[in-house]
Amino acid sequence: LVYRNRAAAWASKEKYDKAIADYVCAVAVKPDSAEAYFDMGRAHARLKQYSRAIDAWHKCVDVDPAGPLAKKALELIDSFDDP
């Protein structure tokens, strides 16, 4: 939770590289954190690292397919797949 909170703080300051580094730490500590993967995807998207964003959103769905963020993650993935 500490890493996710700090990552969110970095993201709010548009320091997405630092946010991603903390999200990586967050999922290392808690690999089933759909929230960390979802937010990591958003940070990657802000940096226009779209394939990394999609990968993170897929992990979000993998760890909690029935969770509330899974549907949002799938919608975001689909939005990048559309021409």
XYZ file of N, CA, C and O in Angstrom:
332
model
N 0.829 -1.200 0.000
C 0.000 0.000 0.000
C 0.867 1.256 0.000
O 0.513 2.238 -0.629
N 2.010 1.191 0.670
C 2.893 2.353 0.722
C 3.376 2.720 -0.685
O 3.334 3.886 -1.076
N 3.798 1.704 -1.445
C 4.276 1.982 -2.803
C 3.164 2.522 -3.694
O 3.386 3.433 -4.487
N 1.962 1.940 -3.570
C 0.842 2.427 -4.381
C 0.504 3.866 -4.040
O 0.227 4.672 -4.929
N 0.520 4.197 -2.760
C 0.209 5.575 -2.360
C 1.257 6.546 -2.888
O 0.918 7.629 -3.373
N 2.533 6.164 -2.773
C 3.578 7.056 -3.270
C 3.506 7.161 -4.793
O 3.682 8.247 -5.356
N 3.209 6.051 -5.447
C 3.071 6.080 -6.903
C 1.941 7.022 -7.313
O 2.087 7.794 -8.264
N 0.842 6.969 -6.597
C -0.282 7.862 -6.894
C 0.124 9.320 -6.698
O -0.275 10.199 -7.481
N 0.923 9.568 -5.689
C 1.407 10.938 -5.465
C 2.285 11.392 -6.621
O 2.165 12.525 -7.100
N 3.189 10.507 -7.070
C 4.031 10.853 -8.227
C 3.175 11.114 -9.463
O 3.411 12.076 -10.204
N 2.194 10.266 -9.685
C 1.330 10.426 -10.861
C 0.566 11.746 -10.804
O 0.409 12.415 -11.824
N 0.137 12.130 -9.622
C -0.598 13.396 -9.500
C 0.293 14.595 -9.816
O -0.207 15.656 -10.183
N 1.601 14.401 -9.695
C 2.560 15.455 -10.046
C 3.115 15.270 -11.461
O 4.078 15.932 -11.846
N 2.495 14.330 -12.202
C 2.880 14.006 -13.574
C 4.317 13.491 -13.673
O 4.974 13.639 -14.694
N 4.785 12.835 -12.628
C 6.097 12.176 -12.600
C 5.852 10.690 -12.845
O 5.991 9.854 -11.952
N 5.459 10.379 -14.071
C 4.993 9.035 -14.379
C 6.095 7.981 -14.316
O 5.829 6.849 -13.935
N 7.330 8.334 -14.667
C 8.424 7.362 -14.556
C 8.606 6.925 -13.098
O 8.789 5.737 -12.816
N 8.561 7.876 -12.197
C 8.700 7.554 -10.776
C 7.488 6.767 -10.277
O 7.623 5.865 -9.455
N 6.324 7.118 -10.782
C 5.115 6.389 -10.400
C 5.219 4.937 -10.847
O 4.934 4.016 -10.071
N 5.662 4.714 -12.073
C 5.782 3.354 -12.588
C 6.770 2.555 -11.750
O 6.513 1.387 -11.416
N 7.883 3.171 -11.378
C 8.869 2.474 -10.542
C 8.234 2.015 -9.228
O 8.487 0.889 -8.765
N 7.402 2.845 -8.642
C 6.737 2.461 -7.396
C 5.644 1.420 -7.627
O 5.434 0.541 -6.784
N 4.946 1.494 -8.766
C 3.956 0.455 -9.058
C 4.643 -0.896 -9.244
O 4.115 -1.924 -8.827
N 5.826 -0.895 -9.857
C 6.586 -2.139 -10.009
C 6.915 -2.714 -8.630
O 6.776 -3.919 -8.396
N 7.333 -1.858 -7.712
C 7.601 -2.312 -6.339
C 6.319 -2.817 -5.676
O 6.340 -3.821 -4.958
N 5.226 -2.136 -5.918
C 3.952 -2.524 -5.305
C 3.538 -3.926 -5.735
O 3.109 -4.729 -4.904
N 3.682 -4.232 -7.023
C 3.276 -5.570 -7.472
C 4.316 -6.629 -7.107
O 3.977 -7.811 -7.026
N 5.546 -6.218 -6.862
C 6.539 -7.178 -6.371
C 6.171 -7.623 -4.956
O 6.322 -8.796 -4.602
N 5.682 -6.686 -4.159
C 5.281 -6.987 -2.787
C 3.921 -7.688 -2.750
O 3.701 -8.602 -1.971
N 3.013 -7.242 -3.621
C 1.643 -7.796 -3.638
C 1.252 -8.068 -5.097
O 0.614 -7.239 -5.754
N 1.680 -9.229 -5.614
C 1.457 -9.522 -7.034
C -0.003 -9.650 -7.456
O -0.292 -9.653 -8.649
N -0.915 -9.703 -6.504
C -2.333 -9.794 -6.853
C -3.046 -8.444 -6.752
O -4.262 -8.383 -6.671
N -2.290 -7.367 -6.820
C -2.875 -6.031 -6.713
C -3.359 -5.542 -8.079
O -2.607 -4.947 -8.854
N -4.622 -5.805 -8.371
C -5.208 -5.342 -9.632
C -5.134 -3.822 -9.735
O -4.898 -3.272 -10.817
N -5.298 -3.138 -8.602
C -5.265 -1.678 -8.598
C -3.906 -1.156 -9.051
O -3.822 -0.198 -9.831
N -2.838 -1.775 -8.573
C -1.494 -1.323 -8.955
C -1.265 -1.544 -10.445
O -0.718 -0.675 -11.125
N -1.681 -2.692 -10.959
C -1.516 -2.943 -12.396
C -2.350 -1.970 -13.221
O -1.895 -1.446 -14.239
N -3.567 -1.711 -12.777
C -4.437 -0.778 -13.505
C -3.812 0.614 -13.562
O -3.706 1.225 -14.620
N -3.373 1.086 -12.406
C -2.784 2.426 -12.355
C -1.445 2.493 -13.073
O -1.102 3.523 -13.671
N -0.685 1.398 -13.038
C 0.561 1.352 -13.794
C 0.264 1.511 -15.286
O 0.970 2.228 -16.005
N -0.788 0.867 -15.734
C -1.198 1.006 -17.134
C -1.527 2.446 -17.484
O -1.132 2.946 -18.546
N -2.219 3.120 -16.600
C -2.546 4.531 -16.865
C -1.283 5.385 -16.940
O -1.186 6.275 -17.778
N -0.321 5.115 -16.056
C 0.929 5.882 -16.081
C 1.681 5.638 -17.389
O 2.196 6.571 -18.005
N 1.735 4.378 -17.812
C 2.382 4.071 -19.100
C 1.666 4.792 -20.242
O 2.313 5.341 -21.142
N 0.344 4.799 -20.208
C -0.421 5.465 -21.267
C -0.114 6.961 -21.298
O 0.000 7.560 -22.373
N 0.033 7.575 -20.132
C 0.370 9.007 -20.075
C 1.721 9.292 -20.724
O 1.946 10.375 -21.251
N 2.613 8.289 -20.676
C 3.932 8.432 -21.307
C 3.920 7.943 -22.755
O 4.963 7.860 -23.387
N 2.733 7.620 -23.257
C 2.549 7.113 -24.615
C 3.264 5.786 -24.840
O 3.644 5.454 -25.954
N 3.411 5.034 -23.769
C 3.984 3.686 -23.829
C 2.802 2.708 -23.866
O 2.523 1.994 -22.910
N 2.134 2.717 -24.992
C 0.851 2.041 -25.075
C 0.946 0.525 -24.947
O 0.085 -0.089 -24.319
N 1.958 -0.096 -25.520
C 2.044 -1.556 -25.394
C 2.298 -1.952 -23.941
O 1.756 -2.953 -23.463
N 3.072 -1.158 -23.226
C 3.292 -1.431 -21.803
C 2.017 -1.192 -21.005
O 1.726 -1.915 -20.044
N 1.257 -0.183 -21.393
C -0.019 0.083 -20.725
C -0.963 -1.109 -20.902
O -1.558 -1.589 -19.938
N -1.052 -1.586 -22.117
C -1.929 -2.718 -22.404
C -1.475 -3.957 -21.632
O -2.300 -4.685 -21.072
N -0.168 -4.186 -21.572
C 0.347 -5.317 -20.794
C -0.069 -5.211 -19.318
O -0.481 -6.198 -18.710
N 0.055 -4.024 -18.753
C -0.312 -3.828 -17.345
C -1.809 -4.056 -17.152
O -2.224 -4.680 -16.167
N -2.623 -3.578 -18.076
C -4.071 -3.775 -17.949
C -4.440 -5.252 -18.088
O -5.346 -5.728 -17.411
N -3.725 -5.980 -18.951
C -3.963 -7.420 -19.053
C -3.643 -8.101 -17.725
O -4.378 -8.994 -17.284
N -2.581 -7.680 -17.073
C -2.226 -8.262 -15.762
C -3.313 -7.948 -14.740
O -3.629 -8.770 -13.888
N -3.862 -6.748 -14.808
C -4.964 -6.371 -13.918
C -6.110 -7.362 -14.068
O -6.647 -7.851 -13.077
N -6.459 -7.675 -15.295
C -7.547 -8.616 -15.562
C -7.151 -10.019 -15.109
O -7.962 -10.739 -14.523
N -5.901 -10.400 -15.355
C -5.442 -11.744 -14.979
C -5.537 -11.982 -13.473
O -5.937 -13.059 -13.047
N -5.152 -10.984 -12.687
C -5.129 -11.204 -11.233
C -6.507 -11.100 -10.594
O -6.728 -11.677 -9.536
N -7.434 -10.389 -11.233
C -8.773 -10.254 -10.656
C -9.807 -10.107 -11.770
O -10.373 -9.033 -11.980
N -10.066 -11.202 -12.504
C -10.947 -11.106 -13.672
C -12.374 -10.675 -13.367
O -13.045 -10.125 -14.232
N -12.836 -10.905 -12.156
C -14.205 -10.524 -11.802
C -14.247 -9.214 -11.021
O -15.320 -8.762 -10.643
N -13.088 -8.613 -10.811
C -13.025 -7.394 -10.011
C -13.532 -6.172 -10.749
O -13.710 -6.187 -11.971
N -13.760 -5.099 -10.015
C -14.340 -3.887 -10.604
C -13.436 -3.208 -11.641
O -13.935 -2.525 -12.533
N -12.130 -3.399 -11.543
C -11.234 -2.745 -12.499
C -11.062 -3.548 -13.785
O -10.612 -3.006 -14.792
N -11.413 -4.822 -13.754
C -11.228 -5.668 -14.934
C -12.007 -5.132 -16.132
O -11.473 -5.042 -17.239
N -13.255 -4.762 -15.913
C -14.080 -4.248 -17.014
C -13.482 -2.956 -17.573
O -13.385 -2.786 -18.784
N -13.053 -2.067 -16.692
C -12.438 -0.814 -17.146
C -11.160 -1.100 -17.923
O -10.891 -0.465 -18.940
N -10.364 -2.039 -17.421
C -9.112 -2.384 -18.097
C -9.389 -2.930 -19.492
O -8.729 -2.543 -20.461
N -10.381 -3.807 -19.605
C -10.720 -4.370 -20.914
C -11.226 -3.290 -21.872
O -10.909 -3.315 -23.067
N -11.977 -2.338 -21.351
C -12.443 -1.234 -22.198
C -11.265 -0.404 -22.704
O -11.236 0.004 -23.870
N -10.299 -0.147 -21.827
C -9.113 0.604 -22.249
C -8.300 -0.161 -23.286
O -7.836 0.413 -24.269
N -8.149 -1.452 -23.071
C -7.433 -2.286 -24.045
C -8.136 -2.222 -25.388
O -7.495 -2.015 -26.428
N -9.452 -2.374 -25.377
C -10.228 -2.329 -26.631
C -10.094 -0.981 -27.319
O -10.063 -0.908 -28.548
N -9.993 0.097 -26.559
C -9.894 1.421 -27.170
C -8.579 1.576 -27.934
O -8.514 2.344 -28.893
N -7.550 0.849 -27.540
C -6.276 0.916 -28.262
C -6.239 -0.054 -29.423
O -5.438 0.119 -30.333
N -7.093 -1.067 -29.409
C -7.135 -2.037 -30.492
C -7.948 -1.538 -31.678
O -7.798 -2.007 -32.786
N -8.829 -0.568 -31.447
C -9.662 -0.031 -32.528
C -8.820 0.847 -33.442
O -7.986 1.616 -32.984
N -9.086 0.745 -34.756
C -8.328 1.591 -35.709
C -8.713 3.047 -35.629
O -9.708 3.437 -35.170
